[in-house]
Short mmCIF file of C-alpha atoms in Angstrom, two decimals:
data_model
loop_
_atom_site.label_atom_id
_atom_site.label_comp_id
_atom_site.label_asym_id
_atom_site.label_seq_id
_atom_site.Cartn_x
_atom_site.Cartn_y
_atom_site.Cartn_z
CA UNK A 30 0.00 0.00 0.00
CA UNK A 31 1.37 3.40 -0.98
CA UNK A 32 2.00 5.89 1.78
CA UNK A 33 0.02 9.11 1.88
CA UNK A 34 2.63 11.29 3.55
CA UNK A 35 6.36 11.78 4.03
CA UNK A 36 8.21 11.16 7.25
CA UNK A 37 10.09 14.48 7.40
CA UNK A 38 13.46 14.61 9.15
CA UNK A 39 13.16 18.03 10.82
CA UNK A 40 16.87 18.02 11.68
CA UNK A 41 17.60 18.48 7.97
CA UNK A 42 15.47 21.61 7.39
CA UNK A 43 17.46 24.30 5.63
CA UNK A 44 16.25 27.64 4.29
CA UNK A 45 17.79 28.24 0.88
CA UNK A 46 16.76 31.86 0.44
CA UNK A 47 18.78 32.18 -2.79
CA UNK A 48 16.55 29.57 -4.47
CA UNK A 49 13.49 30.63 -2.42
CA UNK A 50 12.85 27.18 -0.99
CA UNK A 51 13.20 25.13 2.17
CA UNK A 52 15.20 21.96 1.61
CA UNK A 53 14.86 18.80 3.69
CA UNK A 54 15.18 15.03 3.74
CA UNK A 55 12.26 12.67 4.21
CA UNK A 56 11.49 9.00 4.13
CA UNK A 57 8.74 7.28 2.16
CA UNK A 58 8.30 3.50 2.27
CA UNK A 59 11.73 3.17 3.91
CA UNK A 60 13.42 5.10 1.06
CA UNK A 61 15.15 8.40 1.82
CA UNK A 62 14.74 11.34 -0.58
CA UNK A 63 15.86 14.97 -0.86
CA UNK A 64 13.00 17.47 -1.09
CA UNK A 65 12.51 21.20 -1.46
CA UNK A 66 9.32 23.17 -0.93
CA UNK A 67 9.13 26.48 -2.77
CA UNK A 68 8.40 29.73 -0.93
CA UNK A 69 5.29 30.14 -3.10
CA UNK A 70 3.81 27.00 -1.52
CA UNK A 71 4.64 28.22 1.97
CA UNK A 72 2.99 31.55 1.19
CA UNK A 73 -0.10 29.82 -0.23
CA UNK A 74 -0.42 27.67 2.90
CA UNK A 75 0.18 30.46 5.42
CA UNK A 76 -1.05 33.60 3.62
CA UNK A 77 2.14 35.43 4.69
CA UNK A 78 5.48 36.00 3.00
CA UNK A 79 8.03 33.39 4.10
CA UNK A 80 10.96 35.81 3.84
CA UNK A 81 13.07 35.28 6.97
CA UNK A 82 10.50 32.91 8.49
CA UNK A 83 10.47 30.06 5.98
CA UNK A 84 11.51 27.29 8.40
CA UNK A 85 9.01 28.45 11.02
CA UNK A 86 6.22 28.49 8.44
CA UNK A 87 7.34 25.08 7.19
CA UNK A 88 7.07 23.64 10.72
CA UNK A 89 3.59 25.12 11.15
CA UNK A 90 2.42 23.41 7.95
CA UNK A 91 4.60 20.27 8.07
CA UNK A 92 1.62 17.90 8.00
CA UNK A 93 0.27 19.39 4.75
CA UNK A 94 3.78 19.59 3.24
CA UNK A 95 4.23 15.89 4.06
CA UNK A 96 1.09 15.12 2.04
CA UNK A 97 2.15 17.37 -0.85
CA UNK A 98 5.57 15.73 -0.91
CA UNK A 99 4.06 12.37 -1.79
CA UNK A 100 2.22 14.00 -4.72
CA UNK A 101 5.45 15.63 -5.94
CA UNK A 102 7.40 12.39 -5.54
CA UNK A 103 4.81 10.45 -7.55
CA UNK A 104 5.04 13.06 -10.31
CA UNK A 105 8.83 12.98 -10.57
CA UNK A 106 10.55 10.25 -8.51
CA UNK A 107 13.84 10.28 -10.43
CA UNK A 108 14.95 13.83 -9.62
CA UNK A 109 17.93 14.43 -7.35
CA UNK A 110 15.77 16.88 -5.37
CA UNK A 111 12.00 16.49 -5.53
CA UNK A 112 10.53 20.00 -5.64
CA UNK A 113 7.12 20.66 -4.10
CA UNK A 114 5.56 23.48 -6.12
CA UNK A 115 2.24 25.26 -6.39
CA UNK A 116 1.29 22.66 -9.00
CA UNK A 117 1.06 20.11 -6.17
CA UNK A 118 -1.58 22.10 -4.28
CA UNK A 119 -5.16 20.87 -4.67
#
C-alpha cells in the first residue's frame, strides 16, 4: 500500500533563500529522498510572506507539506531533489 505522507526529518530543514525554498530530507516507504518546498507553496499555505520565516512556516504546515511531498514524488521520482511546487496544491 502506498504511503500518503512523508516522514520528514526536521533536523535536515534548511532555508535556501537564494533559491526561495526550504530543503529537507524525508522517508517514504523506507526510502530516503531529498525534497525542497518552494516559498510560493509556503505563502499559499500560510497567507504570509516566508521571507526570513520560511523554516518556522514550514514547521507550522509540516503535515500538509508531508502530504504534498508524496504528490510531488509520484510526479517525478527520479529527480535528485523532488521540488514541491504550487502545481502540487489541490
